Coordinates of C-alpha atoms and ligand atoms in Angstrom, one line a residue:
X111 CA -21.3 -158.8 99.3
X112 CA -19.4 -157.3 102.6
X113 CA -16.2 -157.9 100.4
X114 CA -17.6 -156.2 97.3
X115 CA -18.7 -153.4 99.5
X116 CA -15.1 -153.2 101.1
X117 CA -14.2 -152.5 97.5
X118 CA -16.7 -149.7 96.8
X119 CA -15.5 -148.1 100.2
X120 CA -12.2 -148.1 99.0
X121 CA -12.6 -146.8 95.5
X122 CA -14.3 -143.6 97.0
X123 CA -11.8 -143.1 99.4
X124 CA -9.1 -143.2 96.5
X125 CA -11.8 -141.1 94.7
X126 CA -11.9 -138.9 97.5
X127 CA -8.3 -138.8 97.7
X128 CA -7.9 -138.4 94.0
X129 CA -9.8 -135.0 94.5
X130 CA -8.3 -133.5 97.2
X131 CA -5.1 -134.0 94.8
X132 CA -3.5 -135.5 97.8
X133 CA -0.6 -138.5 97.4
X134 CA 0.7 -137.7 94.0
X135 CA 1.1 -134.0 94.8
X136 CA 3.4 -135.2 97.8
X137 CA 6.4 -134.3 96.3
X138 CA 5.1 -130.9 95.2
X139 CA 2.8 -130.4 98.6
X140 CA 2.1 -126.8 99.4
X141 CA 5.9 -125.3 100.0
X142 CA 9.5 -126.6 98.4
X143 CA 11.5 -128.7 99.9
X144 CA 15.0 -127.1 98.1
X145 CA 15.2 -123.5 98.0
X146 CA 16.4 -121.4 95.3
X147 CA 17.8 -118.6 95.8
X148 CA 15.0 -116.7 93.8
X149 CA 12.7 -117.8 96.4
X150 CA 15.5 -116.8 99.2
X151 CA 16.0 -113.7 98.1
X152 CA 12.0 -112.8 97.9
X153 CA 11.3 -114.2 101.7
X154 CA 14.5 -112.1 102.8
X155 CA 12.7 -109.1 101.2
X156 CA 9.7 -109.6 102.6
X157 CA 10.7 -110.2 105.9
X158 CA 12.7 -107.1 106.1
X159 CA 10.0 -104.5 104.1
X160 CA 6.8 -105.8 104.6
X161 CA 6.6 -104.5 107.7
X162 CA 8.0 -101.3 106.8
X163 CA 5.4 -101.6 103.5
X164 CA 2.5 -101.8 106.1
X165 CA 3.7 -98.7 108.0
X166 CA 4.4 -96.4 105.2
X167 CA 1.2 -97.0 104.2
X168 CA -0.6 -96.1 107.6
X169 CA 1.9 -93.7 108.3
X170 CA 1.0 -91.5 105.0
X171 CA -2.1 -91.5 106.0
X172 CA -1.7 -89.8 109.4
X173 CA 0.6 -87.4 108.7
X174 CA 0.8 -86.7 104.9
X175 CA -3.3 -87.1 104.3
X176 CA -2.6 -90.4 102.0
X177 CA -0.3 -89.1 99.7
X178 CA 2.3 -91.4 98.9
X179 CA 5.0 -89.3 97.2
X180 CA 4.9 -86.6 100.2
X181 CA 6.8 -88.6 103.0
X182 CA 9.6 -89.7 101.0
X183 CA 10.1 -86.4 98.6
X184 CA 10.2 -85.0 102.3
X185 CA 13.0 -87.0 103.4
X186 CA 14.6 -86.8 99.8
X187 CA 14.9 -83.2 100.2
X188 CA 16.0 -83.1 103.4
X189 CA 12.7 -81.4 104.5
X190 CA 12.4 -84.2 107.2
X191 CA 14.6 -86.8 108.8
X192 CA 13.5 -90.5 109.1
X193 CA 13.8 -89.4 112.9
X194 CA 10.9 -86.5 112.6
X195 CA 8.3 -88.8 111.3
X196 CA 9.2 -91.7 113.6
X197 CA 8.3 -89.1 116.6
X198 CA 5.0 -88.2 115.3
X199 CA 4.2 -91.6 115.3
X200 CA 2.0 -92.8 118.5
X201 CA 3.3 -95.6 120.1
X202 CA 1.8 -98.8 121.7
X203 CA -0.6 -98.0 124.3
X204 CA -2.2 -99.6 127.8
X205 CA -5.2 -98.9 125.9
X206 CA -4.5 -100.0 122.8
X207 CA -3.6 -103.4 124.2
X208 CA -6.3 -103.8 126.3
X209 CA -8.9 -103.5 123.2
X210 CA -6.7 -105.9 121.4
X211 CA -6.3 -108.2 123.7
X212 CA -9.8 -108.1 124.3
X213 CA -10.5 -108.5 121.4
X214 CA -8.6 -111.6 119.9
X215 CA -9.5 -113.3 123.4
X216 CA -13.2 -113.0 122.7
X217 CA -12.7 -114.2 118.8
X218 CA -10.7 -116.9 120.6
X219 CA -14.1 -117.7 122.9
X220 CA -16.3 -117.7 120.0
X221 CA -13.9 -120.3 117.8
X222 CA -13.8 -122.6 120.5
X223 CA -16.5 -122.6 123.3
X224 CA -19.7 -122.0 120.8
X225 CA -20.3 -124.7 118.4
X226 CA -22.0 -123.7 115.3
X227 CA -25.6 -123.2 115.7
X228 CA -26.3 -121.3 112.2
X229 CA -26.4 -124.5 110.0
X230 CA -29.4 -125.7 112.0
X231 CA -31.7 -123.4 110.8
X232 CA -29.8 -121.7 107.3
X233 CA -31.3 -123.5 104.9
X234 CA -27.9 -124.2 102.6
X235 CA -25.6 -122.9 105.2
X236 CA -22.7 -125.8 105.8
X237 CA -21.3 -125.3 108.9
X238 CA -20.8 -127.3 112.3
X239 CA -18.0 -130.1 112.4
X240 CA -16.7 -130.5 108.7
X241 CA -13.4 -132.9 107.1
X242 CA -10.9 -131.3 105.2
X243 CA -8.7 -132.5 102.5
X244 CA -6.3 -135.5 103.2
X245 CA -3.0 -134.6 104.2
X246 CA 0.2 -135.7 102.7
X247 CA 0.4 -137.6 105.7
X248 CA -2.8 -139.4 105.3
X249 CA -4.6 -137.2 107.8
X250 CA -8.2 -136.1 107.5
X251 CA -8.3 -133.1 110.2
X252 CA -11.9 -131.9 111.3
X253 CA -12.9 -128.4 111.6
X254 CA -15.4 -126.4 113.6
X255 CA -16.9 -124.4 111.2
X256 CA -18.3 -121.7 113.3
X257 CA -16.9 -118.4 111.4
X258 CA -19.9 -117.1 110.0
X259 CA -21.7 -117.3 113.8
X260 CA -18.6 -115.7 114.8
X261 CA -19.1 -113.0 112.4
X262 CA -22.8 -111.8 113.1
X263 CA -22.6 -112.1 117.2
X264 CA -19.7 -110.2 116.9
X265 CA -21.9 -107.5 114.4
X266 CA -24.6 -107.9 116.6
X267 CA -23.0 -107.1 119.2
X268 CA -21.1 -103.8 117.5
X269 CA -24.8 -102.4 116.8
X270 CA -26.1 -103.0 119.8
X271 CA -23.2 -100.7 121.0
X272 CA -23.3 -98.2 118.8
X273 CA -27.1 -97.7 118.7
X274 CA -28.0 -98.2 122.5
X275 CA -25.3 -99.5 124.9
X276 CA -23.0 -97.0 124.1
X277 CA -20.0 -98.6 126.4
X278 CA -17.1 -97.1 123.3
X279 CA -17.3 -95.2 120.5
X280 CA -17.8 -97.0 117.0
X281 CA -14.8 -94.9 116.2
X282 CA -12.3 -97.1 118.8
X283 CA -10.9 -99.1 115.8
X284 CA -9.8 -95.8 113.9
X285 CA -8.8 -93.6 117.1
X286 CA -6.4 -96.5 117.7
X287 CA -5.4 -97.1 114.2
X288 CA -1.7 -96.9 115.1
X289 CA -1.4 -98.3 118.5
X290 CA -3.1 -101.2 117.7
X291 CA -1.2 -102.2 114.6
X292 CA 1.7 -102.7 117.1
X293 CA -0.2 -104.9 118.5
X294 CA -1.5 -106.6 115.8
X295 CA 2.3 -107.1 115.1
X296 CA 3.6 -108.0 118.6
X297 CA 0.4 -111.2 118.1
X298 CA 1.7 -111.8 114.2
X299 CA 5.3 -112.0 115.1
X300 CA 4.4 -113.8 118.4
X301 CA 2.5 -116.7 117.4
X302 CA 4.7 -117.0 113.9
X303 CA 7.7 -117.8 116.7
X304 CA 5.6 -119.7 118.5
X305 CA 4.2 -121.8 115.1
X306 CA 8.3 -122.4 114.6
X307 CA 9.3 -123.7 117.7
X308 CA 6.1 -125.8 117.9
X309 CA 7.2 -127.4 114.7
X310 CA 10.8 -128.1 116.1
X311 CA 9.7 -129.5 119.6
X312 CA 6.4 -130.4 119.8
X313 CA 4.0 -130.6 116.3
X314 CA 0.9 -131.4 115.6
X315 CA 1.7 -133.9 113.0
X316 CA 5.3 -134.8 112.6
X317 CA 4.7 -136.6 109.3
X318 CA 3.2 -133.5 107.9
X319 CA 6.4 -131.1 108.5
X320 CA 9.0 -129.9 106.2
X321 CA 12.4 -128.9 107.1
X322 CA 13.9 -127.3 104.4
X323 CA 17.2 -126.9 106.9
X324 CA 16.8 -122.5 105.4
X325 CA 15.8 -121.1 108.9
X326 CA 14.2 -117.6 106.9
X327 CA 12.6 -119.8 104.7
X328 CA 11.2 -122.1 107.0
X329 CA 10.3 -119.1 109.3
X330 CA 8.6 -117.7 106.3
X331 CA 6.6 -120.4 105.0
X332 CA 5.9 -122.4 107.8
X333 CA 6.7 -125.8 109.1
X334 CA 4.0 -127.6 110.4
X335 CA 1.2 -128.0 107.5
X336 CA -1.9 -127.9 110.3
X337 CA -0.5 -126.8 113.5
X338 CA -3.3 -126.9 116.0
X339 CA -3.3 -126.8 120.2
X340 CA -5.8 -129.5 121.6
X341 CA -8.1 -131.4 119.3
X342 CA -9.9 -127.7 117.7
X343 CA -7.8 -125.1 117.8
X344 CA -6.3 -124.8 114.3
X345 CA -4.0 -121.9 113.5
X346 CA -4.8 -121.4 109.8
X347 CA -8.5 -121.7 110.2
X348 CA -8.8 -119.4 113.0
X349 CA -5.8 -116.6 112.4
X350 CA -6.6 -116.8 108.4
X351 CA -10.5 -115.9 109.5
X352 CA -10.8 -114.6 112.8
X353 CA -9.3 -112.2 113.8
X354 CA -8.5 -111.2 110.5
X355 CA -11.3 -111.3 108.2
X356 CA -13.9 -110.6 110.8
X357 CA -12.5 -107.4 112.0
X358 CA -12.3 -106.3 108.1
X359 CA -15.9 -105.3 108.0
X360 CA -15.4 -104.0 111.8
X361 CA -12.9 -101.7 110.8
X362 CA -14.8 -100.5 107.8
X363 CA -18.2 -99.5 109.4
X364 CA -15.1 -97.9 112.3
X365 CA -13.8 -95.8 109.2
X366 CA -17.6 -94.7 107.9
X367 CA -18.3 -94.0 111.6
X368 CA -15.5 -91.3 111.8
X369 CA -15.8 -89.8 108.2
X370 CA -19.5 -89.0 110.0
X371 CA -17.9 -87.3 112.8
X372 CA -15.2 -85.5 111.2
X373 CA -17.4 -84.3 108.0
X374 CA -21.0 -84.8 109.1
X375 CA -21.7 -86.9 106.7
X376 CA -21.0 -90.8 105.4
X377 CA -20.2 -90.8 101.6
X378 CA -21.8 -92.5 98.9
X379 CA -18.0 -94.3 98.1
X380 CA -17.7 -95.0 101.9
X381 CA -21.0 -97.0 101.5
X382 CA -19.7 -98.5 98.2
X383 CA -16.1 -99.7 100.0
X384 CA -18.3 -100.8 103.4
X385 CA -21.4 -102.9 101.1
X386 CA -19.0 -104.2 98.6
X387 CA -15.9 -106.1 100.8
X388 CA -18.7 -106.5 103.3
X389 CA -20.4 -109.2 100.6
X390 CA -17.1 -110.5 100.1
X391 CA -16.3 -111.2 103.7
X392 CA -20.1 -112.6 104.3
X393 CA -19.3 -114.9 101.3
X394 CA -16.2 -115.8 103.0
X395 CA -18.0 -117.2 106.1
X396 CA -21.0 -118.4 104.3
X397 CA -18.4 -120.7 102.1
X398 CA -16.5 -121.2 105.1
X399 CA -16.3 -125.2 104.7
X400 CA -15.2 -124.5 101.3
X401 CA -12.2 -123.0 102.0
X402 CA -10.9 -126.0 103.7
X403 CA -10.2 -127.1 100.1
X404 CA -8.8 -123.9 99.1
X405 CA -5.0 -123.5 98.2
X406 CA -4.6 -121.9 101.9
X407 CA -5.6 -124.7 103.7
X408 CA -5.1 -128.1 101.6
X409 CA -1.2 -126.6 100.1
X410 CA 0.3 -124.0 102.7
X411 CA 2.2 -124.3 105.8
X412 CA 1.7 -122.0 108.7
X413 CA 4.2 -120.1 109.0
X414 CA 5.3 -115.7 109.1
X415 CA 3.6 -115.5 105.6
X416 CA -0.1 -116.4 106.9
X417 CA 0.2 -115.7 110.7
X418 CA 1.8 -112.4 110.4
X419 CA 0.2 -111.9 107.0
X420 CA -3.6 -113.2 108.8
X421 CA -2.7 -110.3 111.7
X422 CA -1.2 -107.4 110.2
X423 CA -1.0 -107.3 106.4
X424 CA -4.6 -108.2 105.8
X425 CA -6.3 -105.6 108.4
X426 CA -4.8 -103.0 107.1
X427 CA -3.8 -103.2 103.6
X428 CA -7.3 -104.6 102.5
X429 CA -9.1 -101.7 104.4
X430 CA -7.0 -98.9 102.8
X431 CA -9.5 -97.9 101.2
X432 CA -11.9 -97.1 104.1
X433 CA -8.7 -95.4 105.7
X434 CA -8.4 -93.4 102.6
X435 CA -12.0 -92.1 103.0
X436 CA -11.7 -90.8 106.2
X437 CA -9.0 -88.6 104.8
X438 CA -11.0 -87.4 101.4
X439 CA -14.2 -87.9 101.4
X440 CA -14.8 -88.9 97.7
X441 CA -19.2 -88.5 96.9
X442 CA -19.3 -89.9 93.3
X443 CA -21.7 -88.6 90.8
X444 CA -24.5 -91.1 90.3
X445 CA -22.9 -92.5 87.1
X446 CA -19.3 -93.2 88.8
X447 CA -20.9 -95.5 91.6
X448 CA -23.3 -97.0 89.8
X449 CA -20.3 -98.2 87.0
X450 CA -18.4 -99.3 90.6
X451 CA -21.6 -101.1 91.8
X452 CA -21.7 -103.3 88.8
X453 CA -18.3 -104.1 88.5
X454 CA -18.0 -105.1 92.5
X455 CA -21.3 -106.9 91.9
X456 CA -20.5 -108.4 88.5
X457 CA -16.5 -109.4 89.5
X458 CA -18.5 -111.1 92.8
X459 CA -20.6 -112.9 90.6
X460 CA -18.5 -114.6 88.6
X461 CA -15.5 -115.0 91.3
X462 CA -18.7 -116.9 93.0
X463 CA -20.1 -118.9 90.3
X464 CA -16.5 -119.7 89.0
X465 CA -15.7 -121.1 92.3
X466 CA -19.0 -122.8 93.0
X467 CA -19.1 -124.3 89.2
X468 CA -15.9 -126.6 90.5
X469 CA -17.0 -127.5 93.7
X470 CA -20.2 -128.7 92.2
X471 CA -18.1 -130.4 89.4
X472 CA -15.8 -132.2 91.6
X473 CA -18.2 -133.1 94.1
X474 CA -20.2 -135.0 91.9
X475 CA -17.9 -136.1 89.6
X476 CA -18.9 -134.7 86.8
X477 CA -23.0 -135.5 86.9
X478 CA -24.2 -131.9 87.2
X479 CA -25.4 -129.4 84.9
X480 CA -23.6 -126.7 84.3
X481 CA -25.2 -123.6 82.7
X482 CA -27.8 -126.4 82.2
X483 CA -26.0 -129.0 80.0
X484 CA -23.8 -131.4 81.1
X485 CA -20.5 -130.6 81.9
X486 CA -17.3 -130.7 79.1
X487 CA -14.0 -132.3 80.6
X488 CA -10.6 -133.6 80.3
X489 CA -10.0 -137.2 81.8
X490 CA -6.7 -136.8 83.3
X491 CA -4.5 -139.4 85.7
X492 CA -1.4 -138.9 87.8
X493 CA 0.8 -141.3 90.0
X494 CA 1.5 -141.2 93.4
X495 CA 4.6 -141.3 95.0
X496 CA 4.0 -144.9 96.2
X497 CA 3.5 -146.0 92.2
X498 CA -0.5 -146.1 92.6
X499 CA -2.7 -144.6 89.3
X500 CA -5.5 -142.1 90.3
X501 CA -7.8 -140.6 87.9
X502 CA -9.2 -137.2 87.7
X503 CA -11.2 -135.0 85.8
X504 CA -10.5 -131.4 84.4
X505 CA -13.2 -129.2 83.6
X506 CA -13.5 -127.4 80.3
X507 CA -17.1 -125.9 80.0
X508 CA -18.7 -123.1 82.2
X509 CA -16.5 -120.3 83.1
X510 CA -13.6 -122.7 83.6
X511 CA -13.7 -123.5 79.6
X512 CA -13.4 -119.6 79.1
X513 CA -9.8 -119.8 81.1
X514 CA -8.0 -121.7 83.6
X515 CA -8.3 -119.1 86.4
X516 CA -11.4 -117.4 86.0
X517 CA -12.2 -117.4 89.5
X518 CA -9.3 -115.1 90.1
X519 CA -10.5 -112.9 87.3
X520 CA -13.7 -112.1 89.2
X521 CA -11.9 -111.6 92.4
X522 CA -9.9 -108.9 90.5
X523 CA -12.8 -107.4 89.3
X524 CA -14.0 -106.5 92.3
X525 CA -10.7 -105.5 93.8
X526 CA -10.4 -103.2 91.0
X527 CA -14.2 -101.7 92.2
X528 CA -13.2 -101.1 95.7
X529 CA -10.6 -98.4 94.4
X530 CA -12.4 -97.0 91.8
X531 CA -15.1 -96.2 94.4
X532 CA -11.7 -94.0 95.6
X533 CA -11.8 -91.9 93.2
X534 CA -8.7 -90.8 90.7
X535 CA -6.8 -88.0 93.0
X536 CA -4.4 -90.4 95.1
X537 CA -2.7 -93.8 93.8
X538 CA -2.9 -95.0 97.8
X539 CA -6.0 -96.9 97.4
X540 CA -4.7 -98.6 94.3
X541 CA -2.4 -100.4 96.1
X542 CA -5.0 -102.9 96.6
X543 CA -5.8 -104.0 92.8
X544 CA -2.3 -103.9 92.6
X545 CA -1.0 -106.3 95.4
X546 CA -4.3 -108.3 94.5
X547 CA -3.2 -108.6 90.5
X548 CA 0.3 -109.9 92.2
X549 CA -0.8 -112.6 94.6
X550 CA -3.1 -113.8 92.0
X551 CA -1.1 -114.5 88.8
X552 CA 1.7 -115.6 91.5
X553 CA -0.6 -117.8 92.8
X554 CA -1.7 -119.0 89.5
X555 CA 1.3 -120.0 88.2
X556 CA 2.7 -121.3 91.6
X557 CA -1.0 -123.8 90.9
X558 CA -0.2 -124.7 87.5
X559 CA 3.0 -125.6 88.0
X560 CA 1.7 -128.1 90.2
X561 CA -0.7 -128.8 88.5
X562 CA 1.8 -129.9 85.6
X563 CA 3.7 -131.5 87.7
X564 CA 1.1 -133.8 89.1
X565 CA -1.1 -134.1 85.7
X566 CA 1.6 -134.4 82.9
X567 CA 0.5 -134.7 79.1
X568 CA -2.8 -134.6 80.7
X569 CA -2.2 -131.0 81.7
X570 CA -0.8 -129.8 78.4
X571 CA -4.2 -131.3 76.7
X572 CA -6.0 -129.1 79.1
X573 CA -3.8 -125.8 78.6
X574 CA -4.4 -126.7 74.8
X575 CA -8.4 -126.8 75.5
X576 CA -8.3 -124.0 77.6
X577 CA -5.5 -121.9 76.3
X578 CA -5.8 -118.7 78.3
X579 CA -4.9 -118.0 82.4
X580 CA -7.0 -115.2 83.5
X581 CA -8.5 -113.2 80.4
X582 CA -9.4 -114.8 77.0
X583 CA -7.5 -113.9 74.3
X584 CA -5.2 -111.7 76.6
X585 CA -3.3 -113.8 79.1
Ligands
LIG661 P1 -8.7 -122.7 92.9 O1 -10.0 -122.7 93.7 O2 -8.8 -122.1 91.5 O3 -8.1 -124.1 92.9 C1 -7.1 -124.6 92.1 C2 -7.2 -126.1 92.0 O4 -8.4 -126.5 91.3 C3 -6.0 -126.7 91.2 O5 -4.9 -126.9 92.0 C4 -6.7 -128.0 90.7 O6 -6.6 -128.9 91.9 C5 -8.1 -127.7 90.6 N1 -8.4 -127.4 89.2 C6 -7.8 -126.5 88.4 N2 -8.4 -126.5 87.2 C7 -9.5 -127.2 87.2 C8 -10.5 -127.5 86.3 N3 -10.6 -127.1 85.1 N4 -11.5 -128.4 86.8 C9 -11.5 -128.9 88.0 N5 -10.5 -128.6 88.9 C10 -9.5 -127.8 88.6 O7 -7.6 -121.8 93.6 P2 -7.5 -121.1 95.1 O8 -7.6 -122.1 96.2 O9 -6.2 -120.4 95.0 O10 -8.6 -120.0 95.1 C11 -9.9 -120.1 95.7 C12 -10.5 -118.7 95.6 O11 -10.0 -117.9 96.7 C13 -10.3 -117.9 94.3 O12 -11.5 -117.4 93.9 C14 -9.4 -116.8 94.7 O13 -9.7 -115.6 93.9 C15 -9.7 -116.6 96.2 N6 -8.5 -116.0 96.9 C16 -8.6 -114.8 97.5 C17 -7.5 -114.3 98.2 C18 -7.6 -112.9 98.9 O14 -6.6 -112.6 99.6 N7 -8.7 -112.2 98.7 C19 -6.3 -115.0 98.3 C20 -6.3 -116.3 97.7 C21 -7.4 -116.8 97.0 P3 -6.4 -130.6 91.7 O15 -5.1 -130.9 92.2 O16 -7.5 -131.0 92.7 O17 -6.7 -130.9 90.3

């Protein structure tokens, strides 16, 4: 009995295994171990211009009103020098680093000195100490899963300030705009460094390293796979969310809260931007425990790409559009933001169910309904590294028999709502469906790869089930 329980135990945890896609994918884990000099020449790219990416951006809007074609016809034409717009740019302030400081600190507080309290009484709501996916390594790391209590005390909080404590002005975030994205790159560069040496001298989880012996690419993408300080402070699940992702909907209501001062009124498009990526960040921290099996988490090392990426290139390139608001306040007839509210809601909807029609899938391996019947799928198997055969399952009914990637699909969507809500005048606040169309097939073929690597014949009898990538019929 005990014996043939032994063997039950250890068919799940090979099940379990099997589904986190973790021993045969060793070789293919997350990052490369060679680098080609494709890849090279991307990372040195992005090292050098991302940065400068972020500021052109931010800079346009402050001194060109979001026009992206003025600053550099100016400096083609000799109107300006590289040197004029440099000195109307503010520069790193006591009090810009006194808010930010302040402010990572306090996200730092709420990570790690409040456990989660929400999943006690939201009925649905998975939170409080939560496994992720198996390692390469073999390691099973637990998360606090306290984002989503982060998020409202930290909201709570912001009203309470803004309707009676008035201690700052609800206009701090975009009054600082400048200043505090050198800050935001002094912490993304900082801890980056710090993530590098840590994985030299002293990581987490030696097993779990790669050394590519590329210092830019090893800078770029990372080193340690979970570097964390103590037993709960984990760098990807707390730069990737906090302060990142909460301050998104912070620096939105910032943005509506100056377009009110400066123009007496909060447009119908501000709304749009602040409602729409607001559900989108909520989902976020509502599927929290989730994301620990997202690509992020279960395939990426930490490295410049996600703690730079977590501290400056989200916060502001995701909120462009708010930015661009404050500059031209767009009010949409009622036809225009009502086409924008269904898209945003309708490219949610499906990015949701998409993602939530696999979870439940793999979960119970395969005995749920979906869309009521049970679900259609591919038996596939791969083979780990250490010769052992694990079996899988590949879905091809629900939205993931209409294509491979219709997740992303959704997700693009309602990127493509947030700058519609923008109105047609400047192509500034397209940069967002635009970057987002990028990651995403990038991201997508960077899966499938692996995916065909790790899955085989199996894989091509899926691709020939579900023949398309993002759009049926189309790609
Ligand atoms: P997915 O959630 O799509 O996961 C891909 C993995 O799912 C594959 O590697 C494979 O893993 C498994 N899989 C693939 N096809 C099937 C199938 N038919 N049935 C069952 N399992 C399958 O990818 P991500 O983690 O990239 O994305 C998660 C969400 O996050 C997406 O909705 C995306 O839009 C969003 N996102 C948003 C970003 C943003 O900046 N806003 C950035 C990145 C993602 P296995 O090895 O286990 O088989």
């Amino acid at each position: 009995m005990a014996a043939r329980q032994e063997k039950k135990l250890s068919e799940e945890r090979k099940h379990q295994n099997m589904q986190n896609g973790t021993k045969a994918s060793q070789g293919q884990w997350g990052r490369a171990w060679e680098v080609d000099w494709f890849s090279l020449a991307s990372i040195l790219f992005l090292l050098t211009f991302a940065p400068l990416i972020v500021y052109y951006f931010i800079m346009s809007c402050a001194q060109y009103q979001c026009s992206l074609t003025a600053p550099l016809l100016d400096l083609l034409t000799g109107n300006k020098h590289l040197s004029d717009i440099w000195n109307r740019t503010p520069t790193l302030t006591y009090r810009a680093a006194g808010i930010y400081s302040l402010w990572v600190t306090f996200q730092v507080v709420l990570y790690m000195s409040f456990p989660d309290f929400c999943h006690k009484f939201l009925p649905g709501y998975v939170g409080g100490v939560q496994e992720g996916a198996v390692t390469p390594a073999g390691v099973v790391n637990k998360y606090q899963i306290n984002g989503l209590q982060a998020w409202i005390i930290t909201h709570v909080l912001w009203f309470a300030n803004a309707s009676f404590l008035h201690l700052f002005s609800p206009t701090i975030i975009f009054d600082n705009w400048i200043p505090l994205l050198w800050c935001a790159n002094i912490l993304g560069y900082a801890v980056s460094t710090f993530a590098m040496i840590k994985g030299y001298f002293f990581p987490t989880n030696a097993k779990d390293c790669k050394f590519t012996g590329n210092f830019f690419y090893d800078y770029m993408m990372g080193i340690e796979f979970n570097p964390r300080i103590g037993k709960w402070f984990d760098f990807k699940l707390f730069f990737n969310g906090r302060p990142g992702i909460v301050a998104w909907t912070l620096i939105n209501l910032s943005f509506a809260a100056k377009q009110q001062e400066l123009h007496g009124e909060v447009t119908n498009s501000m709304i749009l931007v602040n409602v729409l990526q607001g559900i989108y960040v909520l989902d976020f921290f509502w599927n929290e425990a989730w994301y620990l099996k997202t690509i992020d988490i279960c395939h990426d090392h930490f490295g410049w790409y996600l703690g730079w990426g977590d501290c400056v290139w989200l916060p502001y390139l995701y909120t462009l559009q708010g930015l661009y608001l404050v500059y031209h306040p767009v009010q949409l007839c009622t036809a225009h933001a009502l086409g924008v509210l269904v898209l945003g809601l309708l490219g949610y909807y499906i990015f949701r169910a998409t993602n939530h029609q696999k979870d439940l899938f793999r979960r119970t391996n395969g005995n749920c309904r979906i869309w009521g019947r049970r679900p259609e799928y591919i038996e596939c198997s791969y083979t780990s590294v250490d010769g052992t055969r694990y079996h899988s399952k590949l879905m091809t009914s629900g939205f993931w028999g209409w294509a491979r990637h219709f997740n992303y699909t959704g997700d693009l969507m309602g990127s493509l709502a947030y700058c519609l809500a923008c109105g047609f005048e400047h192509l500034l606040p397209y940069f967002y469906i635009t970057y987002m169309a990028i990651l995403l097939i990038h991201r997508c073929l960077r899966d499938e790869h692996r995916c065909s690597s790790k899955y085989g014949k199996d894989w091509e009898r899926y691709t020939a089930a579900v023949p398309y990538r993002l759009l049926p019929g189309v790609f």
